[in-house]
PDB file of C-alpha atoms in Angstrom:
ATOM      1  CA  MET S   1     106.120 -23.368 244.026  1.00 40.00           C
ATOM      2  CA  ARG S   2     105.861 -20.456 241.586  1.00 42.00           C
ATOM      3  CA  LEU S   3     107.589 -17.986 243.933  1.00 37.00           C
ATOM      4  CA  PRO S   4     110.751 -20.044 244.294  1.00 43.00           C
ATOM      5  CA  ALA S   5     110.723 -20.486 240.526  1.00 41.00           C
ATOM      6  CA  ARG S   6     110.579 -16.726 240.040  1.00 39.00           C
ATOM      7  CA  VAL S   7     113.369 -16.215 242.551  1.00 37.00           C
ATOM      8  CA  SER S   8     115.450 -18.891 240.902  1.00 39.00           C
ATOM      9  CA  ALA S   9     114.989 -17.281 237.476  1.00 38.00           C
ATOM     10  CA  ALA S  10     115.838 -13.838 238.808  1.00 39.00           C
ATOM     11  CA  THR S  11     118.842 -15.199 240.612  1.00 37.00           C
ATOM     12  CA  LEU S  12     120.018 -16.963 237.482  1.00 30.00           C
ATOM     13  CA  SER S  13     119.533 -13.795 235.437  1.00 38.00           C
ATOM     14  CA  ALA S  14     121.493 -11.723 237.941  1.00 36.00           C
ATOM     15  CA  ALA S  15     124.246 -14.299 238.129  1.00 36.00           C
ATOM     16  CA  THR S  16     124.480 -14.391 234.362  1.00 34.00           C
ATOM     17  CA  ALA S  17     124.714 -10.611 234.203  1.00 38.00           C
ATOM     18  CA  LEU S  18     127.420 -10.646 236.859  1.00 34.00           C
ATOM     19  CA  VAL S  19     129.415 -13.240 234.971  1.00 33.00           C
ATOM     20  CA  LEU S  20     129.119 -11.269 231.729  1.00 32.00           C
ATOM     21  CA  ALA S  21     130.105  -8.035 233.438  1.00 35.00           C
ATOM     22  CA  THR S  22     133.085  -9.714 235.042  1.00 34.00           C
ATOM     23  CA  ALA S  23     134.090 -11.230 231.727  1.00 34.00           C
ATOM     24  CA  CYS S  24     133.896  -7.827 230.084  1.00 37.00           C
ATOM     25  CA  ASP S  25     136.145  -6.356 232.756  1.00 39.00           C
ATOM     26  CA  LEU S  26     138.668  -9.128 232.263  1.00 35.00           C
ATOM     27  CA  LEU S  27     138.546  -9.131 228.482  1.00 32.00           C
ATOM     28  CA  PRO S  28     141.375  -6.647 227.890  1.00 35.00           C
ATOM     29  CA  ASP S  29     143.747  -8.765 229.979  1.00 33.00           C
ATOM     30  CA  ASP S  30     142.600 -12.116 228.628  1.00 32.00           C
ATOM     31  CA  ALA S  31     142.218 -11.147 224.983  1.00 35.00           C
ATOM     32  CA  PRO S  32     145.023 -11.867 222.496  1.00 41.00           C
ATOM     33  CA  ASP S  33     147.614  -9.114 222.161  1.00 45.00           C
ATOM     34  CA  THR S  34     146.526  -6.958 219.218  1.00 45.00           C
ATOM     35  CA  ALA S  35     149.324  -4.391 219.363  1.00 46.00           C
ATOM     36  CA  ALA S  36     151.005  -6.059 216.393  1.00 59.00           C
ATOM     37  CA  ALA S  37     147.781  -6.221 214.400  1.00 69.00           C
ATOM     38  CA  PRO S  38     149.059  -4.000 211.546  1.00 85.00           C
ATOM     39  CA  TYR S  39     151.800  -6.551 210.890  1.00 92.00           C
ATOM     40  CA  ALA S  40     149.944  -9.769 211.648  1.00 90.00           C
ATOM     41  CA  ARG S  41     150.108 -10.941 208.047  1.00 92.00           C
ATOM     42  CA  LEU S  42     153.622  -9.659 207.338  1.00 95.00           C
ATOM     43  CA  THR S  43     156.858 -11.555 207.773  1.00 95.00           C
ATOM     44  CA  GLY S  44     159.712 -10.251 209.894  1.00 96.00           C
ATOM     45  CA  PRO S  45     161.691  -9.053 206.843  1.00 97.00           C
ATOM     46  CA  GLU S  46     158.607  -7.341 205.407  1.00 97.00           C
ATOM     47  CA  VAL S  47     157.965  -5.452 208.660  1.00 96.00           C
ATOM     48  CA  THR S  48     161.612  -4.435 208.951  1.00 97.00           C
ATOM     49  CA  ASN S  49     161.796  -3.194 205.374  1.00 97.00           C
ATOM     50  CA  LYS S  50     158.638  -1.124 205.904  1.00 97.00           C
ATOM     51  CA  ALA S  51     160.259   0.415 208.982  1.00 97.00           C
ATOM     52  CA  LEU S  52     163.457   1.199 207.087  1.00 98.00           C
ATOM     53  CA  ALA S  53     161.506   2.810 204.243  1.00 97.00           C
ATOM     54  CA  ALA S  54     159.351   4.909 206.575  1.00 97.00           C
ATOM     55  CA  THR S  55     162.305   6.078 208.643  1.00 97.00           C
ATOM     56  CA  ARG S  56     164.314   6.996 205.557  1.00 96.00           C
ATOM     57  CA  ALA S  57     161.362   8.924 204.125  1.00 96.00           C
ATOM     58  CA  ALA S  58     160.726  11.052 207.225  1.00 97.00           C
ATOM     59  CA  LYS S  59     161.414  14.693 206.387  1.00 96.00           C
ATOM     60  CA  ALA S  60     163.169  15.128 209.717  1.00 97.00           C
ATOM     61  CA  VAL S  61     164.109  12.969 212.666  1.00 97.00           C
ATOM     62  CA  ARG S  62     165.852  13.229 216.015  1.00 97.00           C
ATOM     63  CA  MET S  63     168.303  10.545 217.108  1.00 97.00           C
ATOM     64  CA  THR S  64     169.838   9.801 220.478  1.00 97.00           C
ATOM     65  CA  VAL S  65     172.900   7.598 220.076  1.00 96.00           C
ATOM     66  CA  ARG S  66     174.731   5.839 222.896  1.00 95.00           C
ATOM     67  CA  THR S  67     177.783   3.608 222.863  1.00 92.00           C
ATOM     68  CA  ALA S  68     181.077   3.334 224.740  1.00 89.00           C
ATOM     69  CA  THR S  69     184.840   3.440 224.328  1.00 81.00           C
ATOM     70  CA  PRO S  70     187.680   2.405 226.631  1.00 78.00           C
ATOM     71  CA  ASP S  71     187.788   6.067 227.667  1.00 74.00           C
ATOM     72  CA  GLY S  72     184.153   6.181 228.704  1.00 84.00           C
ATOM     73  CA  PRO S  73     180.601   6.535 227.404  1.00 91.00           C
ATOM     74  CA  VAL S  74     179.738   8.243 224.143  1.00 92.00           C
ATOM     75  CA  GLU S  75     176.461  10.078 223.584  1.00 95.00           C
ATOM     76  CA  ALA S  76     175.189  12.028 220.621  1.00 95.00           C
ATOM     77  CA  TYR S  77     172.025  14.075 220.254  1.00 97.00           C
ATOM     78  CA  VAL S  78     171.150  14.661 216.619  1.00 97.00           C
ATOM     79  CA  ALA S  79     168.520  16.556 214.647  1.00 97.00           C
ATOM     80  CA  THR S  80     168.641  16.069 210.894  1.00 96.00           C
ATOM     81  CA  ASP S  81     166.375  16.547 207.888  1.00 95.00           C
ATOM     82  CA  VAL S  82     166.196  15.644 204.223  1.00 93.00           C
ATOM     83  CA  ARG S  83     167.590  19.063 203.184  1.00 91.00           C
ATOM     84  CA  GLY S  84     170.894  18.212 204.832  1.00 92.00           C
ATOM     85  CA  ALA S  85     170.478  20.546 207.788  1.00 95.00           C
ATOM     86  CA  CYS S  86     171.821  18.984 210.959  1.00 96.00           C
ATOM     87  CA  THR S  87     172.835  19.673 214.528  1.00 96.00           C
ATOM     88  CA  VAL S  88     174.921  17.307 216.643  1.00 96.00           C
ATOM     89  CA  THR S  89     176.051  17.437 220.246  1.00 95.00           C
ATOM     90  CA  LEU S  90     178.656  14.719 220.684  1.00 94.00           C
ATOM     91  CA  SER S  91     180.070  13.856 224.109  1.00 92.00           C
ATOM     92  CA  MET S  92     182.963  11.396 224.090  1.00 85.00           C
ATOM     93  CA  GLY S  93     183.690  10.605 227.707  1.00 80.00           C
ATOM     94  CA  ALA S  94     186.973  12.043 228.898  1.00 75.00           C
ATOM     95  CA  ALA S  95     187.654  13.335 225.382  1.00 80.00           C
ATOM     96  CA  GLY S  96     185.155  16.146 225.871  1.00 89.00           C
ATOM     97  CA  THR S  97     182.226  17.563 223.912  1.00 91.00           C
ATOM     98  CA  LEU S  98     181.864  18.810 220.370  1.00 93.00           C
ATOM     99  CA  GLU S  99     178.905  20.601 218.784  1.00 94.00           C
ATOM    100  CA  LEU S 100     178.312  20.604 215.047  1.00 96.00           C
ATOM    101  CA  VAL S 101     175.943  22.643 212.900  1.00 96.00           C
ATOM    102  CA  ARG S 102     175.477  21.971 209.190  1.00 95.00           C
ATOM    103  CA  THR S 103     173.292  24.172 207.041  1.00 93.00           C
ATOM    104  CA  GLY S 104     173.450  25.193 203.405  1.00 86.00           C
ATOM    105  CA  GLY S 105     176.381  22.835 202.900  1.00 85.00           C
ATOM    106  CA  THR S 106     178.510  24.683 205.450  1.00 92.00           C
ATOM    107  CA  VAL S 107     179.794  22.954 208.593  1.00 94.00           C
ATOM    108  CA  ARG S 108     180.812  24.670 211.806  1.00 94.00           C
ATOM    109  CA  THR S 109     182.001  23.032 215.007  1.00 93.00           C
ATOM    110  CA  ARG S 110     182.518  24.194 218.567  1.00 92.00           C
ATOM    111  CA  SER S 111     184.595  22.202 221.068  1.00 89.00           C
ATOM    112  CA  ASP S 112     185.380  22.399 224.737  1.00 86.00           C
ATOM    113  CA  ALA S 113     188.951  22.411 226.029  1.00 87.00           C
ATOM    114  CA  ALA S 114     189.009  18.658 226.662  1.00 86.00           C
ATOM    115  CA  MET S 115     187.999  17.892 223.077  1.00 85.00           C
ATOM    116  CA  LEU S 116     190.612  20.282 221.697  1.00 84.00           C
ATOM    117  CA  ARG S 117     193.339  18.658 223.747  1.00 82.00           C
ATOM    118  CA  ALA S 118     192.165  15.166 222.731  1.00 77.00           C
ATOM    119  CA  ALA S 119     192.423  16.209 219.086  1.00 72.00           C
ATOM    120  CA  SER S 120     196.075  17.178 219.502  1.00 66.00           C
ATOM    121  CA  THR S 121     197.263  13.623 218.815  1.00 55.00           C
ATOM    122  CA  ALA S 122     195.754  13.640 215.345  1.00 49.00           C
ATOM    123  CA  ARG S 123     196.378  17.267 214.424  1.00 53.00           C
ATOM    124  CA  GLY S 124     199.619  18.083 216.172  1.00 55.00           C
ATOM    125  CA  PRO S 125     200.147  19.418 219.689  1.00 58.00           C
ATOM    126  CA  ARG S 126     198.171  22.466 220.702  1.00 59.00           C
ATOM    127  CA  GLY S 127     199.595  24.981 223.117  1.00 71.00           C
ATOM    128  CA  ASP S 128     197.573  26.162 226.081  1.00 76.00           C
ATOM    129  CA  ALA S 129     197.179  29.540 224.413  1.00 79.00           C
ATOM    130  CA  GLU S 130     195.627  28.015 221.282  1.00 80.00           C
ATOM    131  CA  VAL S 131     193.309  25.752 223.287  1.00 80.00           C
ATOM    132  CA  LYS S 132     192.178  28.762 225.266  1.00 83.00           C
ATOM    133  CA  ARG S 133     191.622  30.765 222.083  1.00 85.00           C
ATOM    134  CA  LEU S 134     189.553  28.059 220.363  1.00 85.00           C
ATOM    135  CA  THR S 135     187.560  26.772 223.355  1.00 85.00           C
ATOM    136  CA  GLY S 136     183.871  27.520 222.842  1.00 82.00           C
ATOM    137  CA  ARG S 137     184.479  29.192 219.493  1.00 88.00           C
ATOM    138  CA  TRP S 138     182.700  28.221 216.285  1.00 93.00           C
ATOM    139  CA  VAL S 139     185.173  27.299 213.553  1.00 90.00           C
ATOM    140  CA  GLU S 140     185.162  25.683 210.127  1.00 91.00           C
ATOM    141  CA  PRO S 141     186.852  22.304 210.620  1.00 89.00           C
ATOM    142  CA  GLY S 142     189.767  21.301 208.474  1.00 86.00           C
ATOM    143  CA  ASP S 143     190.011  18.191 206.336  1.00 85.00           C
ATOM    144  CA  ASP S 144     192.132  16.517 209.005  1.00 83.00           C
ATOM    145  CA  ASP S 145     189.605  17.069 211.821  1.00 86.00           C
ATOM    146  CA  ARG S 146     188.614  13.482 212.658  1.00 86.00           C
ATOM    147  CA  GLN S 147     186.266  14.483 215.475  1.00 86.00           C
ATOM    148  CA  ALA S 148     184.325  16.766 213.155  1.00 90.00           C
ATOM    149  CA  LYS S 149     184.113  14.092 210.467  1.00 91.00           C
ATOM    150  CA  THR S 150     182.858  11.575 213.023  1.00 89.00           C
ATOM    151  CA  ALA S 151     180.235  14.016 214.292  1.00 92.00           C
ATOM    152  CA  GLU S 152     179.052  14.806 210.770  1.00 94.00           C
ATOM    153  CA  ARG S 153     178.536  11.115 210.029  1.00 93.00           C
ATOM    154  CA  TYR S 154     175.886  11.149 212.749  1.00 95.00           C
ATOM    155  CA  CYS S 155     173.867  13.505 210.549  1.00 95.00           C
ATOM    156  CA  ASP S 156     173.192  10.685 208.087  1.00 94.00           C
ATOM    157  CA  ARG S 157     170.506   8.391 209.471  1.00 94.00           C
ATOM    158  CA  GLU S 158     171.687   5.734 207.019  1.00 94.00           C
ATOM    159  CA  THR S 159     174.829   5.454 209.153  1.00 92.00           C
ATOM    160  CA  PHE S 160     172.653   3.724 211.732  1.00 94.00           C
ATOM    161  CA  LEU S 161     169.971   2.152 209.533  1.00 95.00           C
ATOM    162  CA  GLY S 162     172.881   0.426 207.818  1.00 93.00           C
ATOM    163  CA  LEU S 163     173.515  -1.532 210.993  1.00 93.00           C
ATOM    164  CA  LEU S 164     170.457  -3.676 210.233  1.00 93.00           C
ATOM    165  CA  ALA S 165     169.529  -3.021 206.600  1.00 95.00           C
ATOM    166  CA  PRO S 166     171.996  -5.531 205.081  1.00 94.00           C
ATOM    167  CA  THR S 167     170.529  -8.326 207.236  1.00 95.00           C
ATOM    168  CA  SER S 168     166.869  -7.283 207.218  1.00 96.00           C
ATOM    169  CA  GLY S 169     166.108 -10.600 205.548  1.00 96.00           C
ATOM    170  CA  THR S 170     166.967 -12.393 208.807  1.00 97.00           C
ATOM    171  CA  ALA S 171     164.401 -10.436 210.850  1.00 97.00           C
ATOM    172  CA  ARG S 172     162.063 -12.336 213.149  1.00 96.00           C
ATOM    173  CA  LYS S 173     159.014 -10.837 214.806  1.00 95.00           C
ATOM    174  CA  GLY S 174     158.856 -10.914 218.586  1.00 93.00           C
ATOM    175  CA  LYS S 175     156.421  -9.613 221.159  1.00 90.00           C
ATOM    176  CA  ALA S 176     154.367  -6.468 220.908  1.00 88.00           C
ATOM    177  CA  THR S 177     154.546  -3.931 223.696  1.00 80.00           C
ATOM    178  CA  ALA S 178     151.606  -1.917 224.950  1.00 69.00           C
ATOM    179  CA  PRO S 179     152.013   1.842 225.324  1.00 59.00           C
ATOM    180  CA  ALA S 180     153.295   3.113 228.655  1.00 56.00           C
ATOM    181  CA  SER S 181     153.498   6.642 229.958  1.00 46.00           C
ATOM    182  CA  ARG S 182     156.537   7.483 227.817  1.00 60.00           C
ATOM    183  CA  THR S 183     156.590   4.780 225.192  1.00 70.00           C
ATOM    184  CA  ALA S 184     154.618   4.145 222.043  1.00 83.00           C
ATOM    185  CA  PRO S 185     153.159   0.740 221.135  1.00 89.00           C
ATOM    186  CA  ALA S 186     155.754  -1.212 219.226  1.00 93.00           C
ATOM    187  CA  LEU S 187     156.693  -4.603 217.824  1.00 95.00           C
ATOM    188  CA  ALA S 188     160.026  -6.155 218.759  1.00 95.00           C
ATOM    189  CA  VAL S 189     162.086  -7.521 215.866  1.00 96.00           C
ATOM    190  CA  THR S 190     165.460  -9.260 215.974  1.00 96.00           C
ATOM    191  CA  GLY S 191     167.967 -10.373 213.369  1.00 96.00           C
ATOM    192  CA  GLY S 192     171.602 -10.450 212.341  1.00 93.00           C
ATOM    193  CA  ALA S 193     174.252 -12.573 210.694  1.00 90.00           C
ATOM    194  CA  ASP S 194     177.891 -13.591 211.126  1.00 86.00           C
ATOM    195  CA  GLY S 195     177.697 -13.114 214.863  1.00 82.00           C
ATOM    196  CA  ARG S 196     176.524  -9.504 214.602  1.00 87.00           C
ATOM    197  CA  LYS S 197     173.037  -9.340 216.045  1.00 92.00           C
ATOM    198  CA  TRP S 198     170.580  -6.477 216.264  1.00 96.00           C
ATOM    199  CA  SER S 199     167.233  -5.832 217.905  1.00 96.00           C
ATOM    200  CA  ALA S 200     164.694  -3.178 217.047  1.00 96.00           C
ATOM    201  CA  SER S 201     161.339  -1.720 218.047  1.00 95.00           C
ATOM    202  CA  ILE S 202     158.925  -0.747 215.262  1.00 96.00           C
ATOM    203  CA  ALA S 203     155.912   1.498 215.812  1.00 95.00           C
ATOM    204  CA  THR S 204     152.535  -0.217 215.513  1.00 93.00           C
ATOM    205  CA  ASP S 205     150.512   2.998 215.772  1.00 91.00           C
ATOM    206  CA  GLY S 206     150.623   5.215 212.708  1.00 92.00           C
ATOM    207  CA  ARG S 207     153.513   4.896 210.289  1.00 95.00           C
ATOM    208  CA  PRO S 208     155.881   1.964 210.865  1.00 96.00           C
ATOM    209  CA  TYR S 209     158.809   4.057 212.042  1.00 97.00           C
ATOM    210  CA  LEU S 210     161.861   2.497 213.596  1.00 97.00           C
ATOM    211  CA  LEU S 211     161.752   3.652 217.225  1.00 96.00           C
ATOM    212  CA  LYS S 212     164.808   1.977 218.704  1.00 96.00           C
ATOM    213  CA  LEU S 213     167.773  -0.004 217.435  1.00 97.00           C
ATOM    214  CA  ARG S 214     170.529  -1.826 219.275  1.00 96.00           C
ATOM    215  CA  ALA S 215     173.259  -3.324 217.145  1.00 93.00           C
ATOM    216  CA  ALA S 216     176.925  -4.119 216.724  1.00 79.00           C
ATOM    217  CA  PRO S 217     179.033  -1.107 215.716  1.00 65.00           C
ATOM    218  CA  GLY S 218     179.364  -0.081 212.108  1.00 52.00           C
ATOM    219  CA  PRO S 219     182.576  -0.220 210.079  1.00 52.00           C
ATOM    220  CA  ASP S 220     182.645   3.584 209.653  1.00 49.00           C
ATOM    221  CA  GLY S 221     183.779   4.255 213.182  1.00 45.00           C
ATOM    222  CA  THR S 222     180.525   5.500 214.719  1.00 53.00           C
ATOM    223  CA  GLY S 223     180.477   2.421 216.918  1.00 49.00           C
ATOM    224  CA  HIS S 224     183.772   3.440 218.531  1.00 46.00           C
ATOM    225  CA  GLY S 225     185.043  -0.103 218.929  1.00 51.00           C
ATOM    226  CA  ALA S 226     183.319  -3.299 219.911  1.00 67.00           C
ATOM    227  CA  ALA S 227     180.614  -1.824 222.152  1.00 84.00           C
ATOM    228  CA  PRO S 228     177.013  -2.091 220.931  1.00 91.00           C
ATOM    229  CA  VAL S 229     175.327   1.028 219.584  1.00 94.00           C
ATOM    230  CA  THR S 230     171.852   2.021 220.783  1.00 96.00           C
ATOM    231  CA  VAL S 231     169.861   4.527 218.722  1.00 96.00           C
ATOM    232  CA  GLU S 232     166.488   5.995 219.667  1.00 96.00           C
ATOM    233  CA  PHE S 233     164.541   7.687 216.854  1.00 97.00           C
ATOM    234  CA  SER S 234     161.866  10.284 217.606  1.00 96.00           C
ATOM    235  CA  GLU S 235     160.012  13.422 216.442  1.00 96.00           C
ATOM    236  CA  PHE S 236     159.585  12.151 212.899  1.00 97.00           C
ATOM    237  CA  GLY S 237     158.739  14.899 210.428  1.00 95.00           C
ATOM    238  CA  LYS S 238     159.011  17.639 213.042  1.00 95.00           C
ATOM    239  CA  PRO S 239     160.789  20.594 211.431  1.00 90.00           C
ATOM    240  CA  PHE S 240     163.574  22.516 213.117  1.00 90.00           C
ATOM    241  CA  THR S 241     165.464  25.684 212.384  1.00 88.00           C
ATOM    242  CA  VAL S 242     169.245  25.772 212.094  1.00 87.00           C
ATOM    243  CA  GLN S 243     171.043  29.088 212.331  1.00 84.00           C
ATOM    244  CA  GLN S 244     174.549  29.274 210.929  1.00 83.00           C
ATOM    245  CA  PRO S 245     176.678  30.261 213.914  1.00 86.00           C
ATOM    246  CA  LYS S 246     179.036  33.174 213.611  1.00 77.00           C
ATOM    247  CA  PRO S 247     182.767  32.440 213.996  1.00 71.00           C
TER     248      PRO S 247
END
């Protein structure tokens, strides 16, 4: 009778160990999502305002901006810092591509032929000879250069933070996302008012930077119409060097 008892005890002990081991293996999947732990006790508006403050305070940031116009997609790749240095590559569908460099308070732009021809409506017709002369050349834009003014507005991160800042008080926390191969852990937040909604992703690892924003277009023209604007923020605090291009 003792031998079966010993076997039964050993079997029970082994079974218990197996159950515990299995439970440990399953724990990460079964446990509550802790990705939003830094903000567990904060309201949606509090989280959003922390993200706005952190993103504004970053010494430098890169932004990838995407929207659309009736003429096609619009994309901008921006590097900007708190000193005012900035580089922008702005592609406006069929309208062409414009590059902008701002350093030391001086702005220079370089456009392709399509962009120069598209600008003719606003600045008077350009002959083929002038388009050929200016294509790919760095110039100081005039006060009437709307494309250059639009591109320079992309240098100011507040242009895009302003799409949600006025309605940050409406923010509601959503789900947290776990890190993937190319994404950082983040908390989803949504808000908006008067029919203009926005959604955002806020970093949960490290400083509460705003990682992504999708919102209705701003009144300053950077939205290019009624299409939503999507902005991805990255490389916070990473310095960059801007060389003033020669004309």
